[in-house]
């Protein structure tokens, strides 16, 4: 996928007048390891600890070199979680750091989502990431008795702390809520309100993902997918709850009916997230190709534009070295 246009974002001053712009990030996902000490009942990603070989730097280099002329900007480092008290934790963090550094050296912009991290771990990864992320999912503690019963890092207070630390460290951040895992409608609004409060304190949240739960072949939980008929209304309410400078993101591979996707855009969603060869979290739902998205959006009056994994207003938060990498992409 070669994209011969300047990368920008909906929030760039040059594009504020174009209210029909929908952004996406041309992305590729590297997975350091699928092993994870959590056992979320709906997960289609994890492998048992010790049962997933770790991605080596030499393997990653071959992959990244093959991507250099394909118009891909963002390298999403998406990892299963090694337990904080594991003897392998420091090696795991080092592997993530080195993968980000490798991606930077080859001209890409890394964005890491590796589960909850300590303050020190986040500070370390800030050096080699232009942005980071962690799904809040849902704040209600009742999920700890159901789908999160065997998922210690899904404690709501742990995830809220991560959002606070990201703000304190001035890390441009993406978070979101997972819809349809046993929560109530009121839980949606409370989770979004918590995100809004933290952003009002620190001003660091770029995007909030509204992700409908979508069943996969590897999960242990037997439940239907989220009712997508509710999604446009949820987008509209989220737009009222969240500050205006937070972009709402909808994953188009999980909203496969184009009419409902367009309805979500009409309701206030303005970003489609990373578009790449595979959704590692939802492997049963391939991303639509860029050209297909154009075919859906253009007749409805929407203009699809690529963006970087860091929004322009956050460039100054980055180190001088990271700013130089971002500037090369902004200049086209």
mmCIF file of C-alpha atoms in Angstrom:
data_model
loop_
_atom_site.group_PDB
_atom_site.id
_atom_site.type_symbol
_atom_site.label_atom_id
_atom_site.label_comp_id
_atom_site.label_asym_id
_atom_site.label_seq_id
_atom_site.Cartn_x
_atom_site.Cartn_y
_atom_site.Cartn_z
ATOM 1 C CA UNK A 1 0.000 0.000 0.000
ATOM 2 C CA UNK A 2 1.854 3.084 -1.226
ATOM 3 C CA UNK A 3 0.437 6.408 -0.039
ATOM 4 C CA UNK A 4 1.973 9.422 -1.780
ATOM 5 C CA UNK A 5 0.472 12.196 0.332
ATOM 6 C CA UNK A 6 1.652 14.221 3.292
ATOM 7 C CA UNK A 7 0.776 12.664 6.626
ATOM 8 C CA UNK A 8 -1.331 14.789 8.898
ATOM 9 C CA UNK A 9 -4.229 14.453 11.311
ATOM 10 C CA UNK A 10 -7.707 15.747 11.791
ATOM 11 C CA UNK A 11 -6.451 18.098 14.503
ATOM 12 C CA UNK A 12 -3.793 19.809 12.395
ATOM 13 C CA UNK A 13 -4.782 23.486 11.939
ATOM 14 C CA UNK A 14 -4.503 23.205 8.154
ATOM 15 C CA UNK A 15 -7.290 20.649 8.118
ATOM 16 C CA UNK A 16 -9.700 21.985 10.700
ATOM 17 C CA UNK A 17 -11.870 23.485 7.991
ATOM 18 C CA UNK A 18 -12.400 20.070 6.351
ATOM 19 C CA UNK A 19 -15.006 18.555 8.633
ATOM 20 C CA UNK A 20 -15.353 15.553 6.336
ATOM 21 C CA UNK A 21 -11.812 14.222 6.927
ATOM 22 C CA UNK A 22 -11.532 10.702 8.353
ATOM 23 C CA UNK A 23 -8.053 9.599 9.374
ATOM 24 C CA UNK A 24 -6.302 6.262 9.629
ATOM 25 C CA UNK A 25 -2.765 5.098 10.325
ATOM 26 C CA UNK A 26 -0.970 2.932 7.734
ATOM 27 C CA UNK A 27 0.427 0.420 10.215
ATOM 28 C CA UNK A 28 2.063 -2.936 10.763
ATOM 29 C CA UNK A 29 1.977 -4.891 14.024
ATOM 30 C CA UNK A 30 5.008 -6.586 15.542
ATOM 31 C CA UNK A 31 4.302 -9.023 18.377
ATOM 32 C CA UNK A 32 7.295 -9.569 20.709
ATOM 33 C CA UNK A 33 5.446 -12.501 22.270
ATOM 34 C CA UNK A 34 1.921 -13.855 22.432
ATOM 35 C CA UNK A 35 2.467 -15.330 25.888
ATOM 36 C CA UNK A 36 0.439 -13.624 28.588
ATOM 37 C CA UNK A 37 -0.152 -14.287 32.267
ATOM 38 C CA UNK A 38 -3.704 -12.947 31.957
ATOM 39 C CA UNK A 39 -6.458 -15.303 30.834
ATOM 40 C CA UNK A 40 -9.291 -13.052 29.645
ATOM 41 C CA UNK A 41 -12.209 -15.258 28.658
ATOM 42 C CA UNK A 42 -12.798 -13.415 25.352
ATOM 43 C CA UNK A 43 -9.144 -13.330 24.229
ATOM 44 C CA UNK A 44 -8.105 -14.598 20.799
ATOM 45 C CA UNK A 45 -4.508 -13.411 21.108
ATOM 46 C CA UNK A 46 -2.711 -15.022 24.046
ATOM 47 C CA UNK A 47 -0.540 -18.080 24.337
ATOM 48 C CA UNK A 48 0.393 -19.868 27.536
ATOM 49 C CA UNK A 49 3.599 -18.552 29.155
ATOM 50 C CA UNK A 50 6.543 -20.458 27.745
ATOM 51 C CA UNK A 51 4.545 -21.628 24.707
ATOM 52 C CA UNK A 52 5.212 -18.671 22.380
ATOM 53 C CA UNK A 53 8.654 -18.031 20.894
ATOM 54 C CA UNK A 54 9.756 -14.430 21.244
ATOM 55 C CA UNK A 55 10.286 -12.362 18.122
ATOM 56 C CA UNK A 56 14.017 -11.871 17.571
ATOM 57 C CA UNK A 57 15.591 -8.631 16.415
ATOM 58 C CA UNK A 58 16.927 -10.302 13.281
ATOM 59 C CA UNK A 59 13.452 -11.604 12.398
ATOM 60 C CA UNK A 60 11.975 -8.163 13.012
ATOM 61 C CA UNK A 61 14.621 -6.496 10.873
ATOM 62 C CA UNK A 62 13.759 -8.704 7.899
ATOM 63 C CA UNK A 63 10.065 -7.850 8.299
ATOM 64 C CA UNK A 64 10.667 -4.120 8.690
ATOM 65 C CA UNK A 65 13.015 -3.917 5.724
ATOM 66 C CA UNK A 66 10.320 -5.497 3.566
ATOM 67 C CA UNK A 67 7.899 -2.732 4.614
ATOM 68 C CA UNK A 68 10.077 0.261 3.834
ATOM 69 C CA UNK A 69 8.574 0.990 0.413
ATOM 70 C CA UNK A 70 4.969 0.124 1.222
ATOM 71 C CA UNK A 71 3.806 3.453 2.649
ATOM 72 C CA UNK A 72 3.652 2.115 6.211
ATOM 73 C CA UNK A 73 4.466 4.627 8.927
ATOM 74 C CA UNK A 74 3.369 3.195 12.286
ATOM 75 C CA UNK A 75 4.899 0.092 13.810
ATOM 76 C CA UNK A 76 2.582 -1.074 16.558
ATOM 77 C CA UNK A 77 4.471 -3.075 19.169
ATOM 78 C CA UNK A 78 1.673 -5.175 20.636
ATOM 79 C CA UNK A 79 2.691 -7.716 23.245
ATOM 80 C CA UNK A 80 1.318 -10.270 25.605
ATOM 81 C CA UNK A 81 2.186 -9.545 29.214
ATOM 82 C CA UNK A 82 5.011 -11.095 31.197
ATOM 83 C CA UNK A 83 4.200 -11.041 34.915
ATOM 84 C CA UNK A 84 5.741 -8.045 36.736
ATOM 85 C CA UNK A 85 7.448 -10.412 39.197
ATOM 86 C CA UNK A 86 8.738 -12.793 36.533
ATOM 87 C CA UNK A 87 12.495 -13.177 36.105
ATOM 88 C CA UNK A 88 11.853 -12.589 32.383
ATOM 89 C CA UNK A 89 10.204 -9.190 32.850
ATOM 90 C CA UNK A 90 13.367 -7.127 32.354
ATOM 91 C CA UNK A 91 14.326 -9.119 29.253
ATOM 92 C CA UNK A 92 10.789 -8.641 27.916
ATOM 93 C CA UNK A 93 10.962 -4.886 28.369
ATOM 94 C CA UNK A 94 14.407 -4.812 26.800
ATOM 95 C CA UNK A 95 13.090 -6.703 23.758
ATOM 96 C CA UNK A 96 10.247 -4.205 23.336
ATOM 97 C CA UNK A 97 12.674 -1.285 23.700
ATOM 98 C CA UNK A 98 15.058 -2.778 21.149
ATOM 99 C CA UNK A 99 12.244 -3.445 18.659
ATOM 100 C CA UNK A 100 11.142 0.183 18.923
ATOM 101 C CA UNK A 101 14.720 1.379 18.473
ATOM 102 C CA UNK A 102 15.115 -0.876 15.433
ATOM 103 C CA UNK A 103 11.889 0.451 13.907
ATOM 104 C CA UNK A 104 13.091 4.024 14.402
ATOM 105 C CA UNK A 105 16.444 3.257 12.799
ATOM 106 C CA UNK A 106 14.656 1.986 9.694
ATOM 107 C CA UNK A 107 12.484 5.091 9.389
ATOM 108 C CA UNK A 108 9.253 4.009 11.108
ATOM 109 C CA UNK A 109 7.398 5.534 14.071
ATOM 110 C CA UNK A 110 6.762 3.100 16.969
ATOM 111 C CA UNK A 111 3.643 2.973 19.143
ATOM 112 C CA UNK A 112 3.689 0.450 22.003
ATOM 113 C CA UNK A 113 0.781 -1.271 23.741
ATOM 114 C CA UNK A 114 2.128 -3.931 26.084
ATOM 115 C CA UNK A 115 -0.324 -3.919 28.976
ATOM 116 C CA UNK A 116 0.143 -2.093 32.282
ATOM 117 C CA UNK A 117 3.707 -0.926 32.906
ATOM 118 C CA UNK A 118 5.449 0.559 35.896
ATOM 119 C CA UNK A 119 6.204 4.269 35.926
ATOM 120 C CA UNK A 120 9.876 3.499 35.274
ATOM 121 C CA UNK A 121 9.037 1.176 32.376
ATOM 122 C CA UNK A 122 6.841 3.804 30.788
ATOM 123 C CA UNK A 123 9.556 6.427 31.163
ATOM 124 C CA UNK A 124 12.030 4.082 29.469
ATOM 125 C CA UNK A 125 9.732 3.312 26.517
ATOM 126 C CA UNK A 126 8.864 6.996 26.099
ATOM 127 C CA UNK A 127 12.425 7.431 24.746
ATOM 128 C CA UNK A 128 11.701 5.233 21.718
ATOM 129 C CA UNK A 129 7.957 5.702 21.109
ATOM 130 C CA UNK A 130 6.119 8.642 19.579
ATOM 131 C CA UNK A 131 2.960 7.505 21.393
ATOM 132 C CA UNK A 132 1.717 4.627 23.530
ATOM 133 C CA UNK A 133 -1.596 3.038 24.442
ATOM 134 C CA UNK A 134 -3.602 0.869 26.798
ATOM 135 C CA UNK A 135 -7.289 0.005 26.640
ATOM 136 C CA UNK A 136 -9.185 0.943 29.785
ATOM 137 C CA UNK A 137 -11.838 -1.613 28.693
ATOM 138 C CA UNK A 138 -14.382 -1.095 31.497
ATOM 139 C CA UNK A 139 -14.129 0.289 35.017
ATOM 140 C CA UNK A 140 -16.807 -1.865 36.602
ATOM 141 C CA UNK A 141 -15.230 -4.295 39.119
ATOM 142 C CA UNK A 142 -17.919 -6.921 38.494
ATOM 143 C CA UNK A 143 -16.010 -8.127 35.414
ATOM 144 C CA UNK A 144 -13.339 -9.408 37.810
ATOM 145 C CA UNK A 145 -15.863 -12.084 38.721
ATOM 146 C CA UNK A 146 -16.567 -13.042 35.110
ATOM 147 C CA UNK A 147 -14.443 -12.446 31.979
ATOM 148 C CA UNK A 148 -11.518 -10.974 33.968
ATOM 149 C CA UNK A 149 -11.573 -13.534 36.773
ATOM 150 C CA UNK A 150 -8.135 -14.831 35.728
ATOM 151 C CA UNK A 151 -6.731 -11.522 34.500
ATOM 152 C CA UNK A 152 -4.877 -9.737 37.344
ATOM 153 C CA UNK A 153 -3.752 -6.778 35.214
ATOM 154 C CA UNK A 154 -7.359 -5.925 34.335
ATOM 155 C CA UNK A 155 -7.889 -4.322 37.745
ATOM 156 C CA UNK A 156 -9.598 -0.986 36.967
ATOM 157 C CA UNK A 157 -7.362 0.967 39.356
ATOM 158 C CA UNK A 158 -4.239 -0.398 37.648
ATOM 159 C CA UNK A 159 -5.431 0.795 34.253
ATOM 160 C CA UNK A 160 -6.501 4.187 35.539
ATOM 161 C CA UNK A 161 -3.074 4.594 37.121
ATOM 162 C CA UNK A 162 -1.497 3.885 33.744
ATOM 163 C CA UNK A 163 -3.492 6.686 32.142
ATOM 164 C CA UNK A 164 -2.445 9.049 34.945
ATOM 165 C CA UNK A 165 1.232 8.140 34.612
ATOM 166 C CA UNK A 166 1.085 8.610 30.856
ATOM 167 C CA UNK A 167 -0.183 12.123 31.433
ATOM 168 C CA UNK A 168 2.428 12.879 34.068
ATOM 169 C CA UNK A 169 5.167 11.625 31.715
ATOM 170 C CA UNK A 170 3.720 13.601 28.790
ATOM 171 C CA UNK A 171 3.205 10.543 26.610
ATOM 172 C CA UNK A 172 0.688 10.999 23.766
ATOM 173 C CA UNK A 173 -1.772 8.227 24.523
ATOM 174 C CA UNK A 174 -4.541 6.093 23.043
ATOM 175 C CA UNK A 175 -7.079 4.298 25.212
ATOM 176 C CA UNK A 176 -10.597 2.992 24.788
ATOM 177 C CA UNK A 177 -13.500 0.907 26.000
ATOM 178 C CA UNK A 178 -14.466 -2.635 25.053
ATOM 179 C CA UNK A 179 -18.205 -2.971 24.521
ATOM 180 C CA UNK A 180 -20.200 -6.122 25.160
ATOM 181 C CA UNK A 181 -18.180 -8.082 27.732
ATOM 182 C CA UNK A 182 -20.822 -8.074 30.453
ATOM 183 C CA UNK A 183 -20.976 -4.413 31.406
ATOM 184 C CA UNK A 184 -24.060 -2.175 31.509
ATOM 185 C CA UNK A 185 -24.886 0.971 29.575
ATOM 186 C CA UNK A 186 -24.151 3.050 32.675
ATOM 187 C CA UNK A 187 -20.728 1.409 32.843
ATOM 188 C CA UNK A 188 -19.953 2.795 29.371
ATOM 189 C CA UNK A 189 -20.608 6.362 30.412
ATOM 190 C CA UNK A 190 -18.700 6.006 33.700
ATOM 191 C CA UNK A 191 -15.652 4.616 31.921
ATOM 192 C CA UNK A 192 -15.722 7.385 29.311
ATOM 193 C CA UNK A 193 -16.207 10.022 32.008
ATOM 194 C CA UNK A 194 -13.126 8.702 33.838
ATOM 195 C CA UNK A 195 -11.084 9.039 30.642
ATOM 196 C CA UNK A 196 -12.399 12.574 30.179
ATOM 197 C CA UNK A 197 -11.421 13.566 33.733
ATOM 198 C CA UNK A 198 -7.874 12.277 33.332
ATOM 199 C CA UNK A 199 -7.468 14.033 29.983
ATOM 200 C CA UNK A 200 -8.730 17.287 31.460
ATOM 201 C CA UNK A 201 -5.942 17.010 34.032
ATOM 202 C CA UNK A 202 -3.096 16.184 31.640
ATOM 203 C CA UNK A 203 -4.300 16.795 28.058
ATOM 204 C CA UNK A 204 -2.510 13.741 26.670
ATOM 205 C CA UNK A 205 -5.172 11.427 25.242
ATOM 206 C CA UNK A 206 -5.183 11.547 21.454
ATOM 207 C CA UNK A 207 -7.855 8.951 20.741
ATOM 208 C CA UNK A 208 -10.493 6.853 22.433
ATOM 209 C CA UNK A 209 -11.370 3.582 20.717
ATOM 210 C CA UNK A 210 -14.935 2.318 20.898
ATOM 211 C CA UNK A 211 -14.316 -1.380 20.261
ATOM 212 C CA UNK A 212 -17.292 -3.745 19.919
ATOM 213 C CA UNK A 213 -16.607 -7.210 21.272
ATOM 214 C CA UNK A 214 -16.390 -9.615 18.320
ATOM 215 C CA UNK A 215 -16.288 -13.395 18.921
ATOM 216 C CA UNK A 216 -13.310 -15.381 17.667
ATOM 217 C CA UNK A 217 -12.344 -19.000 17.292
ATOM 218 C CA UNK A 218 -9.842 -19.190 20.166
ATOM 219 C CA UNK A 219 -11.787 -17.665 23.052
ATOM 220 C CA UNK A 220 -13.235 -19.642 25.961
ATOM 221 C CA UNK A 221 -16.219 -17.341 26.555
ATOM 222 C CA UNK A 222 -19.451 -18.291 24.799
ATOM 223 C CA UNK A 223 -21.266 -15.045 24.094
ATOM 224 C CA UNK A 224 -22.650 -13.234 21.040
ATOM 225 C CA UNK A 225 -20.909 -10.230 19.577
ATOM 226 C CA UNK A 226 -21.842 -6.718 20.561
ATOM 227 C CA UNK A 227 -25.023 -5.405 18.924
ATOM 228 C CA UNK A 228 -23.641 -2.968 16.342
ATOM 229 C CA UNK A 229 -27.045 -1.296 16.008
ATOM 230 C CA UNK A 230 -26.224 0.474 19.287
ATOM 231 C CA UNK A 231 -22.846 1.737 18.182
ATOM 232 C CA UNK A 232 -23.804 5.030 16.431
ATOM 233 C CA UNK A 233 -25.736 6.163 19.497
ATOM 234 C CA UNK A 234 -22.800 5.244 21.724
ATOM 235 C CA UNK A 235 -20.488 7.256 19.474
ATOM 236 C CA UNK A 236 -22.820 10.254 19.722
ATOM 237 C CA UNK A 237 -22.970 10.066 23.524
ATOM 238 C CA UNK A 238 -19.217 9.519 23.783
ATOM 239 C CA UNK A 239 -18.729 12.640 21.689
ATOM 240 C CA UNK A 240 -20.721 14.574 24.290
ATOM 241 C CA UNK A 241 -18.789 13.097 27.233
ATOM 242 C CA UNK A 242 -15.254 13.348 25.875
ATOM 243 C CA UNK A 243 -13.391 16.645 25.407
ATOM 244 C CA UNK A 244 -13.491 17.912 21.834
ATOM 245 C CA UNK A 245 -9.743 17.462 21.316
ATOM 246 C CA UNK A 246 -9.988 13.678 21.802
ATOM 247 C CA UNK A 247 -10.656 11.846 18.541
ATOM 248 C CA UNK A 248 -13.100 8.924 18.595
ATOM 249 C CA UNK A 249 -11.834 5.848 16.770
ATOM 250 C CA UNK A 250 -13.911 3.015 15.309
ATOM 251 C CA UNK A 251 -12.226 -0.172 14.004
ATOM 252 C CA UNK A 252 -13.724 -0.732 10.537
ATOM 253 C CA UNK A 253 -12.937 -4.463 10.479
ATOM 254 C CA UNK A 254 -15.315 -4.900 13.445
ATOM 255 C CA UNK A 255 -18.075 -2.811 11.832
ATOM 256 C CA UNK A 256 -18.310 -4.634 8.552
ATOM 257 C CA UNK A 257 -21.702 -3.295 7.466
ATOM 258 C CA UNK A 258 -20.785 -0.128 5.584
ATOM 259 C CA UNK A 259 -24.066 1.577 6.481
ATOM 260 C CA UNK A 260 -23.369 1.206 10.191
ATOM 261 C CA UNK A 261 -19.770 2.327 9.717
ATOM 262 C CA UNK A 262 -21.003 5.471 7.969
ATOM 263 C CA UNK A 263 -23.569 5.979 10.725
ATOM 264 C CA UNK A 264 -20.754 5.929 13.298
ATOM 265 C CA UNK A 265 -18.925 8.603 11.323
ATOM 266 C CA UNK A 266 -22.064 10.709 11.130
ATOM 267 C CA UNK A 267 -22.365 10.337 14.907
ATOM 268 C CA UNK A 268 -18.881 11.733 15.533
ATOM 269 C CA UNK A 269 -16.183 9.104 14.966
ATOM 270 C CA UNK A 270 -13.283 10.566 12.990
ATOM 271 C CA UNK A 271 -10.569 7.902 12.942
ATOM 272 C CA UNK A 272 -10.328 4.289 11.756
ATOM 273 C CA UNK A 273 -7.153 3.353 13.617
ATOM 274 C CA UNK A 274 -4.268 1.340 12.276
ATOM 275 C CA UNK A 275 -4.962 -0.342 8.944
ATOM 276 C CA UNK A 276 -2.592 -3.196 8.193
ATOM 277 C CA UNK A 277 -2.372 -6.808 7.033
ATOM 278 C CA UNK A 278 -3.722 -8.344 10.266
ATOM 279 C CA UNK A 279 -5.607 -7.374 13.401
ATOM 280 C CA UNK A 280 -3.639 -9.395 15.943
ATOM 281 C CA UNK A 281 -6.241 -8.900 18.687
ATOM 282 C CA UNK A 282 -9.125 -9.898 16.390
ATOM 283 C CA UNK A 283 -7.455 -12.264 13.885
ATOM 284 C CA UNK A 284 -10.805 -13.516 12.568
ATOM 285 C CA UNK A 285 -11.632 -10.016 11.280
ATOM 286 C CA UNK A 286 -9.253 -8.820 8.519
ATOM 287 C CA UNK A 287 -8.773 -5.117 8.023
ATOM 288 C CA UNK A 288 -10.472 -3.735 4.913
ATOM 289 C CA UNK A 289 -8.004 -2.491 2.333
ATOM 290 C CA UNK A 290 -7.409 1.241 2.030
ATOM 291 C CA UNK A 291 -8.971 1.305 -1.443
ATOM 292 C CA UNK A 292 -12.084 -0.457 -0.160
ATOM 293 C CA UNK A 293 -12.471 2.116 2.592
ATOM 294 C CA UNK A 294 -12.185 4.876 0.019
ATOM 295 C CA UNK A 295 -14.961 3.256 -2.024
ATOM 296 C CA UNK A 296 -17.208 3.299 1.052
ATOM 297 C CA UNK A 297 -16.350 6.781 2.323
ATOM 298 C CA UNK A 298 -15.999 8.939 -0.778
ATOM 299 C CA UNK A 299 -19.579 8.579 -2.116
ATOM 300 C CA UNK A 300 -20.806 9.597 1.349
ATOM 301 C CA UNK A 301 -18.687 12.751 1.303
ATOM 302 C CA UNK A 302 -15.852 11.656 3.594
ATOM 303 C CA UNK A 303 -12.189 12.168 2.720
ATOM 304 C CA UNK A 304 -9.849 9.406 3.915
ATOM 305 C CA UNK A 305 -6.430 10.708 4.990
ATOM 306 C CA UNK A 306 -3.392 8.976 6.513
ATOM 307 C CA UNK A 307 -2.028 10.257 9.797
ATOM 308 C CA UNK A 308 0.970 9.633 12.011
ATOM 309 C CA UNK A 309 0.709 7.775 15.349
ATOM 310 C CA UNK A 310 1.399 11.102 17.067
ATOM 311 C CA UNK A 311 -0.877 14.110 16.534
ATOM 312 C CA UNK A 312 0.842 17.424 15.665
ATOM 313 C CA UNK A 313 -0.040 19.182 18.912
ATOM 314 C CA UNK A 314 2.069 16.622 20.789
ATOM 315 C CA UNK A 315 5.238 16.847 18.681
ATOM 316 C CA UNK A 316 6.909 19.143 21.200
ATOM 317 C CA UNK A 317 6.445 16.514 23.928
ATOM 318 C CA UNK A 318 8.901 14.242 22.113
ATOM 319 C CA UNK A 319 12.668 14.140 22.406
ATOM 320 C CA UNK A 320 14.715 16.007 19.810
ATOM 321 C CA UNK A 321 15.558 12.711 18.121
ATOM 322 C CA UNK A 322 11.930 11.595 17.933
ATOM 323 C CA UNK A 323 10.848 15.019 16.714
ATOM 324 C CA UNK A 324 13.327 14.705 13.845
ATOM 325 C CA UNK A 325 11.847 11.314 12.873
ATOM 326 C CA UNK A 326 8.324 12.733 12.970
ATOM 327 C CA UNK A 327 9.313 15.815 10.977
ATOM 328 C CA UNK A 328 10.585 13.644 8.114
ATOM 329 C CA UNK A 329 7.136 12.086 7.810
ATOM 330 C CA UNK A 330 5.298 15.396 8.156
ATOM 331 C CA UNK A 331 7.361 16.877 5.345
ATOM 332 C CA UNK A 332 6.386 13.986 3.072
#
